[in-house]
Amino acid sequence: MAEERQKTPPQVDPKLLRAARSFEAILFSQIEIQEKLGNDLKNAIRFGMVILGIIAISILVLLLTLSSQINRISAVVADMNRNVQTVTSQMDRVSNSMDSMVRRVALLEAMDTQTASMKREMMRIDEDIAAMRGTIGTMGTHVTEVRQSVENMATTISRMDDEVQMMAADMQYMAKPARTIKKMFPVP
């Protein structure tokens, strides 16, 4: 009889057994949900990184295009500036020559009126040259603004990269409890 008592296992309360199975099922489902959420979050982060990479590449292409255009514009503006200076010095010489001619031709009244007309035209040309200098100055300002915009874009991209890295660190931190539970209750 003593052997019969030893052979029969102790009776477990069926309610306790059901509760233990329910608890186990709840733990497994919670671990499964956490794993699924972790995988979804990883996929979302990867997708976000791909999108940010595409944006960075497109901004880089835009920056390179703008940079090459700015160099061409700068070269053209520098060439125009040299030409304007040459024209200005030539205009000064022409103006001096005209003054000399006015003095020499002052004796002839008909030629005097013609010289006055030529002076007016020269003044208009001087005004046009002054307007051209103003336009070149404005172009220089626009080139500076474009360079500043490019620098602002680079700063913004750098900040976005920092934010993505912070998000990845936060995701690792948020996944830590799920990994701990997984270690405690490994899923086969």
mmCIF file of N, CA, C and O in Angstrom, residues 56 63 75 91 101 105 108 115 143 164 170-172 182:
data_model
loop_
_atom_site.group_PDB
_atom_site.id
_atom_site.type_symbol
_atom_site.label_atom_id
_atom_site.label_comp_id
_atom_site.label_asym_id
_atom_site.label_seq_id
_atom_site.Cartn_x
_atom_site.Cartn_y
_atom_site.Cartn_z
ATOM 1 N N ALA A 56 18.417 62.511 -48.666
ATOM 2 C CA ALA A 56 19.792 63.034 -48.576
ATOM 3 C C ALA A 56 20.477 62.995 -49.935
ATOM 4 O O ALA A 56 21.162 63.943 -50.330
ATOM 5 N N LEU A 63 22.346 70.058 -54.394
ATOM 6 C CA LEU A 63 23.449 70.921 -53.952
ATOM 7 C C LEU A 63 24.582 70.939 -54.973
ATOM 8 O O LEU A 63 25.166 71.991 -55.258
ATOM 9 N N ALA A 75 31.707 83.034 -62.484
ATOM 10 C CA ALA A 75 32.679 83.290 -63.555
ATOM 11 C C ALA A 75 32.144 84.313 -64.550
ATOM 12 O O ALA A 75 32.867 85.230 -64.976
ATOM 13 N N MET A 91 35.257 104.635 -71.520
ATOM 14 C CA MET A 91 34.281 105.728 -71.523
ATOM 15 C C MET A 91 34.884 106.999 -70.927
ATOM 16 O O MET A 91 34.599 108.114 -71.391
ATOM 17 N N MET A 101 37.339 117.782 -77.855
ATOM 18 C CA MET A 101 36.722 118.110 -79.131
ATOM 19 C C MET A 101 35.754 119.284 -79.003
ATOM 20 O O MET A 101 35.678 120.135 -79.893
ATOM 21 N N VAL A 105 35.907 122.475 -81.287
ATOM 22 C CA VAL A 105 34.849 122.684 -82.269
ATOM 23 C C VAL A 105 33.876 123.767 -81.795
ATOM 24 O O VAL A 105 32.892 124.068 -82.478
ATOM 25 N N LEU A 108 32.418 126.393 -84.161
ATOM 26 C CA LEU A 108 31.389 126.108 -85.158
ATOM 27 C C LEU A 108 30.074 125.810 -84.431
ATOM 28 O O LEU A 108 29.974 124.847 -83.672
ATOM 29 N N THR A 115 27.605 118.157 -80.753
ATOM 30 C CA THR A 115 28.404 117.707 -79.606
ATOM 31 C C THR A 115 27.535 117.603 -78.357
ATOM 32 O O THR A 115 27.686 116.669 -77.559
ATOM 33 N N VAL A 143 23.597 85.365 -55.347
ATOM 34 C CA VAL A 143 24.531 84.237 -55.234
ATOM 35 C C VAL A 143 24.823 83.962 -53.763
ATOM 36 O O VAL A 143 24.848 82.812 -53.316
ATOM 37 N N VAL A 164 17.392 60.817 -36.247
ATOM 38 C CA VAL A 164 17.218 59.408 -36.602
ATOM 39 C C VAL A 164 18.069 58.540 -35.678
ATOM 40 O O VAL A 164 17.628 57.474 -35.227
ATOM 41 N N ASP A 170 16.386 55.176 -28.874
ATOM 42 C CA ASP A 170 15.126 55.047 -28.130
ATOM 43 C C ASP A 170 14.473 53.702 -28.419
ATOM 44 O O ASP A 170 13.898 53.065 -27.520
ATOM 45 N N MET A 171 14.529 53.234 -29.643
ATOM 46 C CA MET A 171 13.923 51.963 -30.009
ATOM 47 C C MET A 171 14.650 50.827 -29.292
ATOM 48 O O MET A 171 14.018 49.880 -28.823
ATOM 49 N N GLN A 172 15.969 50.913 -29.216
ATOM 50 C CA GLN A 172 16.726 49.890 -28.495
ATOM 51 C C GLN A 172 16.330 49.900 -27.019
ATOM 52 O O GLN A 172 16.174 48.839 -26.406
ATOM 53 N N LYS A 182 11.531 37.838 -22.935
ATOM 54 C CA LYS A 182 11.857 36.734 -23.840
ATOM 55 C C LYS A 182 12.930 35.852 -23.219
ATOM 56 O O LYS A 182 12.890 34.632 -23.367
#
